[in-house]
GROMACS .gro file of N, CA and C in nm:
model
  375
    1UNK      N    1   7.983  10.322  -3.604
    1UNK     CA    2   7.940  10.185  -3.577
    1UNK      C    3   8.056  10.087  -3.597
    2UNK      N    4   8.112  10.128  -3.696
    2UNK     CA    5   8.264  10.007  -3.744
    2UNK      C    6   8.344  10.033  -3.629
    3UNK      N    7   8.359  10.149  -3.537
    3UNK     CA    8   8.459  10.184  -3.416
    3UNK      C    9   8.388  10.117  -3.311
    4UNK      N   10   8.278  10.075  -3.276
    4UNK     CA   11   8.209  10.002  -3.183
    4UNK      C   12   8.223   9.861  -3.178
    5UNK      N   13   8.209   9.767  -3.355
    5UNK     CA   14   8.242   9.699  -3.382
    5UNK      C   15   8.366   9.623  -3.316
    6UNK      N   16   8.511   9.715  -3.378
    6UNK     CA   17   8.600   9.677  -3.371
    6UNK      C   18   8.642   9.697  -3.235
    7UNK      N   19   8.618   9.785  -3.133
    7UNK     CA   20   8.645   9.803  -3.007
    7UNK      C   21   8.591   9.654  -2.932
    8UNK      N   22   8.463   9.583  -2.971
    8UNK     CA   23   8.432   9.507  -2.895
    8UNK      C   24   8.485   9.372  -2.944
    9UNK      N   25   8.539   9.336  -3.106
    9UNK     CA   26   8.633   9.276  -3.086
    9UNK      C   27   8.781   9.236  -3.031
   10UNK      N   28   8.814   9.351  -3.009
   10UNK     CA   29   8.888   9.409  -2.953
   10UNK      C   30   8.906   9.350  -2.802
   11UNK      N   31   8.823   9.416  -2.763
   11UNK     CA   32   8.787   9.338  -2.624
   11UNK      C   33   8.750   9.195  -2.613
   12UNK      N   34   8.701   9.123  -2.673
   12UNK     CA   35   8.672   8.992  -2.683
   12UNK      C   36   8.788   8.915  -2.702
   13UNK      N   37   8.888   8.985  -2.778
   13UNK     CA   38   9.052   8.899  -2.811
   13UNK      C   39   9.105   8.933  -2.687
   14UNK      N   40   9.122   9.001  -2.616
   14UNK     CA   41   9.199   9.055  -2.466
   14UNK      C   42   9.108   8.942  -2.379
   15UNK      N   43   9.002   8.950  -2.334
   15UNK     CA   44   8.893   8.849  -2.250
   15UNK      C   45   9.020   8.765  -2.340
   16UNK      N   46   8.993   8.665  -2.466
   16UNK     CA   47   8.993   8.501  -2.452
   16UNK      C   48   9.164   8.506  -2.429
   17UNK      N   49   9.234   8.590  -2.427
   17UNK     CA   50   9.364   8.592  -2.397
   17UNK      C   51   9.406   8.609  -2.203
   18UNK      N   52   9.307   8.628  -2.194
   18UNK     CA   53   9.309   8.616  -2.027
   18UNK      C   54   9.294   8.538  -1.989
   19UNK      N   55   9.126   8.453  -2.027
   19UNK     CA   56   9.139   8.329  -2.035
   19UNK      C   57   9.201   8.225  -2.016
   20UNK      N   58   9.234   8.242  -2.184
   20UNK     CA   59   9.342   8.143  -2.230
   20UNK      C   60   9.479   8.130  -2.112
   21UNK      N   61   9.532   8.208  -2.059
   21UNK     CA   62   9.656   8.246  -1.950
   21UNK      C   63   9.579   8.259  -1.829
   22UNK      N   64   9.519   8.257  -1.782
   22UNK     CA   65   9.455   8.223  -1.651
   22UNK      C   66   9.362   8.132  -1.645
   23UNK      N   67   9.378   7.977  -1.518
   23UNK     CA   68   9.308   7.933  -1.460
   23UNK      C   69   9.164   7.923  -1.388
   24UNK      N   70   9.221   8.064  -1.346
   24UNK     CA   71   9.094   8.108  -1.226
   24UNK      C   72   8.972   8.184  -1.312
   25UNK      N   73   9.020   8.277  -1.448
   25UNK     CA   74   8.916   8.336  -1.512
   25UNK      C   75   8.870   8.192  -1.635
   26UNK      N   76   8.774   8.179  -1.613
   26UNK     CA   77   8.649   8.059  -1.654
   26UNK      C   78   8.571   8.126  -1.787
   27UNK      N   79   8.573   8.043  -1.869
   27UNK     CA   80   8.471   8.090  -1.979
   27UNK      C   81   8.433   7.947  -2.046
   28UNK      N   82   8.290   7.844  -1.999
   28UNK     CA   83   8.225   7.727  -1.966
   28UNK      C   84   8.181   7.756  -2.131
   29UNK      N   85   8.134   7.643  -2.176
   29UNK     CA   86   7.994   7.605  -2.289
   29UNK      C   87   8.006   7.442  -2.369
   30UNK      N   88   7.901   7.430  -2.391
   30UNK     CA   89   7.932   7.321  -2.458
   30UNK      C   90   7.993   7.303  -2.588
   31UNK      N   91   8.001   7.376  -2.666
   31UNK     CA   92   8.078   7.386  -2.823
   31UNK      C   93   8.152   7.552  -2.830
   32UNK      N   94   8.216   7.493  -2.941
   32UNK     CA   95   8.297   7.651  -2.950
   32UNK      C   96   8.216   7.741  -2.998
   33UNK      N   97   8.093   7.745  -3.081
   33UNK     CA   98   8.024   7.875  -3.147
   33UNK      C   99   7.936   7.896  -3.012
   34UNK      N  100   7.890   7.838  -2.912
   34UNK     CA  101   7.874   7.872  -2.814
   34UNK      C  102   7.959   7.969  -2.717
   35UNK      N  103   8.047   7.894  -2.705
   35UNK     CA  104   8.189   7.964  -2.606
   35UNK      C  105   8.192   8.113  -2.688
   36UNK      N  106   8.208   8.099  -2.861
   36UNK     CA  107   8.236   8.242  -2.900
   36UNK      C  108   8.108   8.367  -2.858
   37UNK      N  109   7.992   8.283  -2.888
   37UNK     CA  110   7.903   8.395  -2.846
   37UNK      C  111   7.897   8.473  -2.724
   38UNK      N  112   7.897   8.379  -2.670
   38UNK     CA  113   7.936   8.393  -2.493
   38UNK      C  114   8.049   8.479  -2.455
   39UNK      N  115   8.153   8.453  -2.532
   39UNK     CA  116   8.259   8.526  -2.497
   39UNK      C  117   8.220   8.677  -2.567
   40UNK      N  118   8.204   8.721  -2.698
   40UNK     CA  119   8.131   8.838  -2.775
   40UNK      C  120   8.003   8.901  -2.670
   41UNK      N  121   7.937   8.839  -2.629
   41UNK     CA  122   7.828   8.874  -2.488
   41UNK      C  123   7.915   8.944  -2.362
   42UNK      N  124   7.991   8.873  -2.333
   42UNK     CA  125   8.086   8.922  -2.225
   42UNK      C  126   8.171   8.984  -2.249
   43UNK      N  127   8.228   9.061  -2.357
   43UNK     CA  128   8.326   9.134  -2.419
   43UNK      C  129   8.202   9.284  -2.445
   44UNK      N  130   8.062   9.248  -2.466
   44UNK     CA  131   7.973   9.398  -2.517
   44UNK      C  132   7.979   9.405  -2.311
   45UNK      N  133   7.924   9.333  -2.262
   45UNK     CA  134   7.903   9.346  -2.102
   45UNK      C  135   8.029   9.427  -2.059
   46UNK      N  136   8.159   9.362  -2.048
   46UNK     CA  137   8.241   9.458  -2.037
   46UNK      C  138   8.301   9.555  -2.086
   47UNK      N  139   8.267   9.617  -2.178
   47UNK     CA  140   8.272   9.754  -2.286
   47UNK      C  141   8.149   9.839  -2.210
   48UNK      N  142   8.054   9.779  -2.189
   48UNK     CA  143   7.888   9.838  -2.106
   48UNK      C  144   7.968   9.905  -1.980
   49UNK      N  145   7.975   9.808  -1.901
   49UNK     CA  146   8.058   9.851  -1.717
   49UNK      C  147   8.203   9.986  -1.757
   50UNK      N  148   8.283   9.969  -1.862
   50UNK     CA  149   8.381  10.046  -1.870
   50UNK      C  150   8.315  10.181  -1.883
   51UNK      N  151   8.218  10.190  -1.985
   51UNK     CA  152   8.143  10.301  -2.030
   51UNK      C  153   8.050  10.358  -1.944
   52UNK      N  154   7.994  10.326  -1.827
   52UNK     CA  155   7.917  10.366  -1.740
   52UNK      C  156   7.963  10.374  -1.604
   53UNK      N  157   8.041  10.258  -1.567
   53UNK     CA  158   8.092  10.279  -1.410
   53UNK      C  159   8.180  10.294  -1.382
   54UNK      N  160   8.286  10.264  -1.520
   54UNK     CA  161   8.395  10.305  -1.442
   54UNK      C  162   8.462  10.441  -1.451
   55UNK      N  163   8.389  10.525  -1.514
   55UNK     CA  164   8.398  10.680  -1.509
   55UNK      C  165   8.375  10.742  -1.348
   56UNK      N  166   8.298  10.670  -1.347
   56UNK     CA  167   8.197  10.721  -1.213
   56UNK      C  168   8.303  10.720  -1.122
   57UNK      N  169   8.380  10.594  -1.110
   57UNK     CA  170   8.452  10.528  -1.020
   57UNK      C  171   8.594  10.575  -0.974
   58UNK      N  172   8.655  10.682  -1.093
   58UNK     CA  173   8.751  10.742  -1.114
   58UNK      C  174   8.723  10.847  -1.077
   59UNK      N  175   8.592  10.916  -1.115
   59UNK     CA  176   8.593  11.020  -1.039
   59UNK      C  177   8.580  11.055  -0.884
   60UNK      N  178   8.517  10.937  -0.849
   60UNK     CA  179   8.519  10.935  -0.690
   60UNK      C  180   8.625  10.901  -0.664
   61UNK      N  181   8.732  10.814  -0.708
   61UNK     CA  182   8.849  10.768  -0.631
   61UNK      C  183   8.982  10.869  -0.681
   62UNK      N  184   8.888  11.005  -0.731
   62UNK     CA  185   9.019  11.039  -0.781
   62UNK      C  186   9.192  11.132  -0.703
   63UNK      N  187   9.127  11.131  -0.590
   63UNK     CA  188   9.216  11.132  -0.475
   63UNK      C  189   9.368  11.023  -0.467
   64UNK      N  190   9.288  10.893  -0.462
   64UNK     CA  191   9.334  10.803  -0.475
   64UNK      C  192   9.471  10.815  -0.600
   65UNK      N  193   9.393  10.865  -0.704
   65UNK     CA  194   9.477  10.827  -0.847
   65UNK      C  195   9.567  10.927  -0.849
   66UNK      N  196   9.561  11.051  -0.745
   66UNK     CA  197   9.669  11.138  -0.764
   66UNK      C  198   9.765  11.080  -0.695
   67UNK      N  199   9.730  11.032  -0.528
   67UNK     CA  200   9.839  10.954  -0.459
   67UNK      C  201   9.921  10.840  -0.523
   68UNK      N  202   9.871  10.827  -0.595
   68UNK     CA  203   9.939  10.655  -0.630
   68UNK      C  204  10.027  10.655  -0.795
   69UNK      N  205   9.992  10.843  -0.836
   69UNK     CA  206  10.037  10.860  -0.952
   69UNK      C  207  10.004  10.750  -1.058
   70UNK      N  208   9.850  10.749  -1.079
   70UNK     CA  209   9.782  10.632  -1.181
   70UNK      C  210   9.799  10.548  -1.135
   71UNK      N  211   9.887  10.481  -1.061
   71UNK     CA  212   9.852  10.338  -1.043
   71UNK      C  213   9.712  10.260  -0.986
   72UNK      N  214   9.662  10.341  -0.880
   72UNK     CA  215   9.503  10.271  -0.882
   72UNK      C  216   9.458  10.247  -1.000
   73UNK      N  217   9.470  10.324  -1.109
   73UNK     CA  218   9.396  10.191  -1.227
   73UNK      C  219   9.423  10.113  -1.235
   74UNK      N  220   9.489  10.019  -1.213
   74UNK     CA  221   9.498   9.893  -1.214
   74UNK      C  222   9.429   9.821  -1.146
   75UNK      N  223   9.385   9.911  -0.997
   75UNK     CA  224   9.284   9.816  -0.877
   75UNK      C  225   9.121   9.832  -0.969
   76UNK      N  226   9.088   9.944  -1.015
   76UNK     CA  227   8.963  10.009  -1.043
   76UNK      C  228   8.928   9.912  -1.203
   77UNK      N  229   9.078   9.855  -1.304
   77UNK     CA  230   9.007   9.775  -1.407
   77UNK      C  231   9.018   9.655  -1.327
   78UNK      N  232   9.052   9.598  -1.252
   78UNK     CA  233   8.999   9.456  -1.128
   78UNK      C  234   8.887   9.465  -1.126
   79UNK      N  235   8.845   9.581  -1.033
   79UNK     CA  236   8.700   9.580  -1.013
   79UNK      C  237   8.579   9.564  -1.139
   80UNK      N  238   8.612   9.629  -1.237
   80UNK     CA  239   8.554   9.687  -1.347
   80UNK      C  240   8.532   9.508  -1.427
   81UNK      N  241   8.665   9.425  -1.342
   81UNK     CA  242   8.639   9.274  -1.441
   81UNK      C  243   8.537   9.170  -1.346
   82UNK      N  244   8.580   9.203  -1.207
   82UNK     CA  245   8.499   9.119  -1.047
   82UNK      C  246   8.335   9.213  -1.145
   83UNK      N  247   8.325   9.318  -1.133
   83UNK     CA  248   8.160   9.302  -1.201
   83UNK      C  249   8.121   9.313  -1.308
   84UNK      N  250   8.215   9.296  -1.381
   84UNK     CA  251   8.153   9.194  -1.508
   84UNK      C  252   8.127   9.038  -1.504
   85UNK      N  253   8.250   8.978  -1.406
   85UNK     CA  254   8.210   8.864  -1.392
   85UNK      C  255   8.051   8.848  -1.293
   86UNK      N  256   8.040   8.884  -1.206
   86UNK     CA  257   7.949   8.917  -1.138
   86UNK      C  258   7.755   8.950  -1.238
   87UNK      N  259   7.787   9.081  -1.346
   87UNK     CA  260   7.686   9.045  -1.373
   87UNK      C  261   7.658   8.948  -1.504
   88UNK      N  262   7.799   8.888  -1.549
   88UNK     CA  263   7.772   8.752  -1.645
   88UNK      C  264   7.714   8.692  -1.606
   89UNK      N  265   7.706   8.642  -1.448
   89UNK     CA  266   7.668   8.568  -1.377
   89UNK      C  267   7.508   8.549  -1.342
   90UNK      N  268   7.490   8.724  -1.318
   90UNK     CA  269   7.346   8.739  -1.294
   90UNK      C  270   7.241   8.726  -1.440
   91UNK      N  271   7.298   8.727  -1.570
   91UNK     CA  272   7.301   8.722  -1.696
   91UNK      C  273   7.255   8.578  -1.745
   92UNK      N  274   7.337   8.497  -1.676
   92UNK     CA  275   7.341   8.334  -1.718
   92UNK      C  276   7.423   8.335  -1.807
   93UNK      N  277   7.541   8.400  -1.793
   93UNK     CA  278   7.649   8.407  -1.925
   93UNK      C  279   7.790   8.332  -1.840
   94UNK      N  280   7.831   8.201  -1.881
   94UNK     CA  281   7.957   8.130  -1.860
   94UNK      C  282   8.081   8.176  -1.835
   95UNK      N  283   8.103   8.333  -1.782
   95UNK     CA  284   8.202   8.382  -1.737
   95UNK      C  285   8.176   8.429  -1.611
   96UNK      N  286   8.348   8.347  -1.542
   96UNK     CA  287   8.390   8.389  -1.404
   96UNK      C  288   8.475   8.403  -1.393
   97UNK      N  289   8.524   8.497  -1.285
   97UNK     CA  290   8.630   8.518  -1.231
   97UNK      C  291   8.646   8.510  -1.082
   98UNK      N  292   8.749   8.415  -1.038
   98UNK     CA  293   8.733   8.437  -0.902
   98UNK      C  294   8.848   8.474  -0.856
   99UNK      N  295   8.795   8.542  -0.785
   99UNK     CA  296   8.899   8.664  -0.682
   99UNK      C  297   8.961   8.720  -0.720
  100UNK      N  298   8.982   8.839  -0.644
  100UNK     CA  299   9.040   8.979  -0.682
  100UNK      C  300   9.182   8.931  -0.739
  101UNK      N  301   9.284   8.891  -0.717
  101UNK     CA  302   9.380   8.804  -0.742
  101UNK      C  303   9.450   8.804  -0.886
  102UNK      N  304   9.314   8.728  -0.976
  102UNK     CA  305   9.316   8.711  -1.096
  102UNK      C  306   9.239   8.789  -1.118
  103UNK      N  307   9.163   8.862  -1.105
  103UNK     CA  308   9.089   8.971  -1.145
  103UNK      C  309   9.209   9.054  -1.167
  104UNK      N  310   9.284   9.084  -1.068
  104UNK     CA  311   9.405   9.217  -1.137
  104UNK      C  312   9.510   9.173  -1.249
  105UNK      N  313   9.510   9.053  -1.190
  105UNK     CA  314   9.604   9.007  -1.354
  105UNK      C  315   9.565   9.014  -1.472
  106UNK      N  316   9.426   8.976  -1.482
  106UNK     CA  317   9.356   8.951  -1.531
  106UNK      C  318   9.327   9.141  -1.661
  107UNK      N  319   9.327   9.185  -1.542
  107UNK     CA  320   9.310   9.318  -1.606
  107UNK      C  321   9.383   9.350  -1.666
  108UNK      N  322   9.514   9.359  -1.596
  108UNK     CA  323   9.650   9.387  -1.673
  108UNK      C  324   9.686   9.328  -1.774
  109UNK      N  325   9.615   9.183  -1.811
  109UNK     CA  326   9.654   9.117  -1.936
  109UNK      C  327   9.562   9.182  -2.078
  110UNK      N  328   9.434   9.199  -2.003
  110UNK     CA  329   9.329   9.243  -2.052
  110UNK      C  330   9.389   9.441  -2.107
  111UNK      N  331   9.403   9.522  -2.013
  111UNK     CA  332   9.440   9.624  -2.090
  111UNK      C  333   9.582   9.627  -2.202
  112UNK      N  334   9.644   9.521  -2.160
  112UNK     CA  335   9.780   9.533  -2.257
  112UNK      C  336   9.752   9.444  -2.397
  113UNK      N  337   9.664   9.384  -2.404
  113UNK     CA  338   9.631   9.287  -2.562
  113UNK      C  339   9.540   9.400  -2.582
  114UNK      N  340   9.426   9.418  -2.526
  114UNK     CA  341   9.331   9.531  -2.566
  114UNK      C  342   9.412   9.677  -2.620
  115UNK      N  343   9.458   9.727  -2.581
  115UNK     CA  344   9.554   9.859  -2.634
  115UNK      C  345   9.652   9.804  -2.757
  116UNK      N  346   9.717   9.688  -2.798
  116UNK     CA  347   9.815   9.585  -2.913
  116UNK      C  348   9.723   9.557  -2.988
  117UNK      N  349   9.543   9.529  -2.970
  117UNK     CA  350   9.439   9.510  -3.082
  117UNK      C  351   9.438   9.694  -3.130
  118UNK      N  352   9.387   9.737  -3.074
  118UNK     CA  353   9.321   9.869  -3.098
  118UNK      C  354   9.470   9.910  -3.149
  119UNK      N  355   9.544   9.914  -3.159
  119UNK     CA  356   9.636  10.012  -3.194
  119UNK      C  357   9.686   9.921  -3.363
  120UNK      N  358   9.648   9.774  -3.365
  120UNK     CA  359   9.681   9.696  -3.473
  120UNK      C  360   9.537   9.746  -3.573
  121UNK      N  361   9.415   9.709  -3.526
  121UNK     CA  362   9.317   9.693  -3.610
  121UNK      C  363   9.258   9.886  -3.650
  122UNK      N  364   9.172   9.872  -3.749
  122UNK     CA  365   9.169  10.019  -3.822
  122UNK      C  366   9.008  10.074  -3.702
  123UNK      N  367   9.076  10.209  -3.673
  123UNK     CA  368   8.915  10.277  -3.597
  123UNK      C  369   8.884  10.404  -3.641
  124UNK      N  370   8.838  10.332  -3.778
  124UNK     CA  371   8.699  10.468  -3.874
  124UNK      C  372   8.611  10.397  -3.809
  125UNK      N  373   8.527  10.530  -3.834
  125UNK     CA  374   8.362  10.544  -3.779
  125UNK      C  375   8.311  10.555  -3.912
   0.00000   0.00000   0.00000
């Protein structure tokens, strides 16, 4: 449970660091203990999509990932952020992202703070 914990803080510091460095990715509310929840909501949402679709997604594209020698992950965590923003949206949760664009930057900012948390903070179970 403490490795679940800290993974989704984890993810929540990568999100407000994307954020924070991108324009185009949006995270709305009226006060900050709002914004934080919201952002902690959208940090479990995107930990949810990593853990369910984007397995799926690798395995079907995994053609792809031999040609490109890994680099399609980088297109596949885009996608993995376009529907999270997507179902924040359907959610009523204050995160967007628009367009694929900043969605890949977005990712790339997102897996490189996310891997600098997790590798800083402690993961007992």
């Amino acid at each position: 449970m403490k490795n679940f914990v800290v993974k989704t803080l984890a993810n929540a510091g990568a999100l407000a660091v994307a954020i924070w460095l991108l324009k185009d990715i949006t995270l709305t509310g009226e006060n900050t203990g709002r914004k934080t929840v919201t952002l902690i909501l959208v940090a479990l949402l995107f930990g949810l999509v990593n853990f369910v679709v984007k397995p799926i997604v690798k395995f079907l594209s995994f053609p792809l990932f031999l040609v490109t020698l890994g680099l399609f992950t980088l297109v596949v965590n885009a996608f993995m952020l376009l529907l999270t923003s997507w179902l924040a949206d359907a959610a009523d949760l204050s995160f967007h992202v628009d367009g694929f664009g900043a969605a890949f930057v977005g990712a790339l900012i997102i897996s490189i703070v996310s891997w600098a948390l997790n590798a800083a903070l402690p993961d007992q179970d």
